Short mmCIF file of C-alpha atoms and ligand atoms in Angstrom, two decimals:
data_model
loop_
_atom_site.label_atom_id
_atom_site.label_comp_id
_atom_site.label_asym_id
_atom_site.label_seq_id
_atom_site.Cartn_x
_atom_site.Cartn_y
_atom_site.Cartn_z
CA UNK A 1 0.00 0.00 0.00
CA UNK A 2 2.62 2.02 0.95
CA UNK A 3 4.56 1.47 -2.10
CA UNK A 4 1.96 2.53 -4.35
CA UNK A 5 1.14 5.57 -2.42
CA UNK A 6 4.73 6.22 -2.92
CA UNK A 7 4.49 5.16 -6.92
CA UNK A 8 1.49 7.95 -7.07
CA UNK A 9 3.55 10.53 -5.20
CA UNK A 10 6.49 10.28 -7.39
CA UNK A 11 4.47 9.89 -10.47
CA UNK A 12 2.88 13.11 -9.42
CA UNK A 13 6.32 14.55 -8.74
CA UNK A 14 7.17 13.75 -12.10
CA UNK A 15 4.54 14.83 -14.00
CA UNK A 16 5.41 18.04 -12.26
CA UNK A 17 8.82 18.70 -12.91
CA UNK A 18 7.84 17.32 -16.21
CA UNK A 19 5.95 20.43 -16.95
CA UNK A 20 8.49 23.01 -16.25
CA UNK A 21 6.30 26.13 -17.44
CA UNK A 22 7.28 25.00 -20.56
CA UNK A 23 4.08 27.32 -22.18
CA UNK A 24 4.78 30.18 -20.29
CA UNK A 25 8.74 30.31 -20.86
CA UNK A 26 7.91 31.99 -24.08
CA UNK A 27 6.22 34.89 -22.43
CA UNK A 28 8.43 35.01 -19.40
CA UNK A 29 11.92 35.57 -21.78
CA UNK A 30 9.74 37.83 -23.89
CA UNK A 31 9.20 40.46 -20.67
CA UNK A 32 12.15 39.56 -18.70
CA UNK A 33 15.87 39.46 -20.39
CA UNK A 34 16.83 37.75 -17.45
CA UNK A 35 15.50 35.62 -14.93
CA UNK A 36 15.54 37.04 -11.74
CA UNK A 37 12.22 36.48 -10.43
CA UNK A 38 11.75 34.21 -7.85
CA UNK A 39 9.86 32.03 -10.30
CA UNK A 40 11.53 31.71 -12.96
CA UNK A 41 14.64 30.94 -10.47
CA UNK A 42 12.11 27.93 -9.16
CA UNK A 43 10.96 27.02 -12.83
CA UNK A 44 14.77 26.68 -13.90
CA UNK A 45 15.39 24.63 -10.68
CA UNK A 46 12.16 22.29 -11.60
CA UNK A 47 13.91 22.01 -15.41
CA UNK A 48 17.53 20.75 -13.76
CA UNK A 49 15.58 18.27 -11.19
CA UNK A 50 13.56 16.83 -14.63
CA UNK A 51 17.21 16.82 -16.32
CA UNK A 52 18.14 14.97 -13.40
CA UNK A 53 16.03 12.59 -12.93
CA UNK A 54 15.68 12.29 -17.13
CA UNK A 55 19.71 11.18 -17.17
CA UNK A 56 18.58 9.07 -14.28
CA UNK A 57 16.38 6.81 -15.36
CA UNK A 58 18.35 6.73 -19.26
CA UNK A 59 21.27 5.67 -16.94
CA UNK A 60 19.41 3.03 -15.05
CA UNK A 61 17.34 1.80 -18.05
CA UNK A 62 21.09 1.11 -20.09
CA UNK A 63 22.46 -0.63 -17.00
CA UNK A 64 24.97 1.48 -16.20
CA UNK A 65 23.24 2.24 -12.48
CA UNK A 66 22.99 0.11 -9.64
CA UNK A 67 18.95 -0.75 -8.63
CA UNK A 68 19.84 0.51 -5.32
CA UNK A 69 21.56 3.80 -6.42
CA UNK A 70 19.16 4.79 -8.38
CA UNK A 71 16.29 4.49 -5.34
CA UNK A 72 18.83 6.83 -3.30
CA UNK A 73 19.32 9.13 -6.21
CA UNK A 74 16.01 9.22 -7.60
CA UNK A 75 14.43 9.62 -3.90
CA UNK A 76 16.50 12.32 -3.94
CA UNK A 77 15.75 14.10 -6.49
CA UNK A 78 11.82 13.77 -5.83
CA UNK A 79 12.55 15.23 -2.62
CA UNK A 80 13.84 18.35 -4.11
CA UNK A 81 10.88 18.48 -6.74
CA UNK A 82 8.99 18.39 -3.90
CA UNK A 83 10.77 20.85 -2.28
CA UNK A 84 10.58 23.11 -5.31
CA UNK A 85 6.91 22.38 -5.37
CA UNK A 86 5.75 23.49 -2.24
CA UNK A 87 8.32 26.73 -3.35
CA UNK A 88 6.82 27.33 -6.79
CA UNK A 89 3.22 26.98 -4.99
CA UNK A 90 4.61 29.66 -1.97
CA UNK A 91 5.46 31.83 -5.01
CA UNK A 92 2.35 31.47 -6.69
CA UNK A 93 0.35 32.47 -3.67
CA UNK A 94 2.69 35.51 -2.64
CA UNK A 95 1.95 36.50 -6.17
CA UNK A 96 -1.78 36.06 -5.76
CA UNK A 97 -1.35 38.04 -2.66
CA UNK A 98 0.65 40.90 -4.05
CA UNK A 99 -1.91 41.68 -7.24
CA UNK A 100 -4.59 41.55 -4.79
CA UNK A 101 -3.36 43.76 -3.34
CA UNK A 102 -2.55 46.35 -6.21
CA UNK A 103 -6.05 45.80 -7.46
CA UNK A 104 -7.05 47.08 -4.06
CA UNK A 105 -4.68 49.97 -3.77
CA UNK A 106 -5.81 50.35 -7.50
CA UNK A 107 -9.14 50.18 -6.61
CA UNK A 108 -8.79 52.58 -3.54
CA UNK A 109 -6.94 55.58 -5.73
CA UNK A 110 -9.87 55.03 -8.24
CA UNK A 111 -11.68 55.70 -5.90
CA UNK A 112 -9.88 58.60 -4.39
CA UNK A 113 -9.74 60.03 -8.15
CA UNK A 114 -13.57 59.76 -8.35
CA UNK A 115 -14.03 61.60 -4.85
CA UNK A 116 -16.23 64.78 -5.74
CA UNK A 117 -13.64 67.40 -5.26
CA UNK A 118 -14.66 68.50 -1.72
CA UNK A 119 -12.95 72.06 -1.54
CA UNK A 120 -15.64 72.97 -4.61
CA UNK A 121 -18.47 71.59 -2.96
CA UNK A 122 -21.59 74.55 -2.68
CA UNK A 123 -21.72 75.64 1.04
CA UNK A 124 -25.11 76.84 0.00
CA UNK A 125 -26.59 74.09 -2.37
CA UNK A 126 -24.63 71.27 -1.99
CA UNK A 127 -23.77 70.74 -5.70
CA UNK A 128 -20.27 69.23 -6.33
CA UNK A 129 -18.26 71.59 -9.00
CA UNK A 130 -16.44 69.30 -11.06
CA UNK A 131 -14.25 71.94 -11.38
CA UNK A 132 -12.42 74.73 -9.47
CA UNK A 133 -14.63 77.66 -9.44
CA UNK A 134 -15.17 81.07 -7.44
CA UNK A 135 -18.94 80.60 -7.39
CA UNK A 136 -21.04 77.56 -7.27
CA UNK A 137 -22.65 75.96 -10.80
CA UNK A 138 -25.73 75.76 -9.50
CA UNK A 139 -26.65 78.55 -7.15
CA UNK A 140 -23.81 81.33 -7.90
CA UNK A 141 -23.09 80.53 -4.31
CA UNK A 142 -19.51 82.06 -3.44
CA UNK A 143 -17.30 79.32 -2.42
CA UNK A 144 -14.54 80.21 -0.13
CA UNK A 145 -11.14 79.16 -0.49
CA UNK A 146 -11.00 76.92 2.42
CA UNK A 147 -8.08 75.16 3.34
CA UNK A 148 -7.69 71.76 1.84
CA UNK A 149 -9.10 68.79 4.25
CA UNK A 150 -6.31 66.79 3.95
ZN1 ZN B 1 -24.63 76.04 -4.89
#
C-alpha cells in the first residue's frame, strides 16, 4: 500500500517537474531578459531536477546504475521536486497576494480620483463643482477658499 502511495507521489512529482512552465517560458523571456524572479529561479530549478532525474532513469534503463543507487538518487531528487513544489506553490500564492493587493490599492486611488472634489463643494446648495470655481454651478453661491481637508 505504501509502495503505491509512494508510486502515485512520485508519479505526481514527475509529472510536475515534467511540466516546467514549458508554455509560459515563451512569455516570461519575452518580458524579462533575465530571470531574476523568484519564479523563474524555481521554474529553472524544476527544469535541472527533470534533467536529473531524465539522465537518471536513461542511466538506469542502459544498465549502467545500480537498482539501489538509483532508489537513493532518484528519492532524492523527488525530494527536491517536492521541495521546489511546495516553493513554486509559496510563489504562486505571494503573487496572488501581491496583485490583490494592487487591485485594491488600485481600486482605492480610483476611488480617491472619483471623490467629488470636496474644496468645490456649494456651502449653500450642496452641488459638487467638477471643477475649481469662485462661485457655485448651481446657485452662484460664493465658495470660499478653504483650506484643503487633507
Ligand atoms: Zn450652490
Amino acid at each position: 500500500m505504501f509502495f503505491v502511495i509512494g508510486l502515485l507521489i512520485a508519479a505526481g512529482l514527475a509529472a510536475f517537474v515534467a511540466t516546467p512552465l514549458l508554455s509560459r517560458k515563451g512569455a516570461a523571456s519575452a518580458s524579462l531578459p533575465v530571470d531574476v524572479t523568484p519564479m523563474a529561479d524555481l521554474a529553472r530549478r524544476r527544469l535541472v531536477v527533470y534533467e536529473n532525474l531524465k539522465d537518471l532513469e536513461f542511466e538506469y534503463q542502459a544498465g549502467k546504475i545500480a537498482a539501489q543507487d538509483y532508489q537513493t538518487l532518484k528519492q532524492n531528487y523527488l525530494g527536491e521536486a517536492a521541495t521546489l513544489m511546495a516553493a513554486s506553490q509559496e510563489a504562486e500564492h505571494l503573487k496572488e497576494t501581491d496583485a490583490l493587493l494592487e487591485r485594491e490599492i488600485a481600486a482605492r486611488r480610483a476611488l480617491r480620483k472619483n471623490l467629488p472634489p470636496q474644496d468645490y463643494v456649494c456651502p449653500g446648495c450642496g452641488f459638487e463643482n467638477p471643477v475649481p470655481v469662485k462661485f457655485c454651478g448651481e446657485c452662484g453661491t460664493r465658495i470660499t477658499d478653504r483650506p484643503r481637508l487633507t
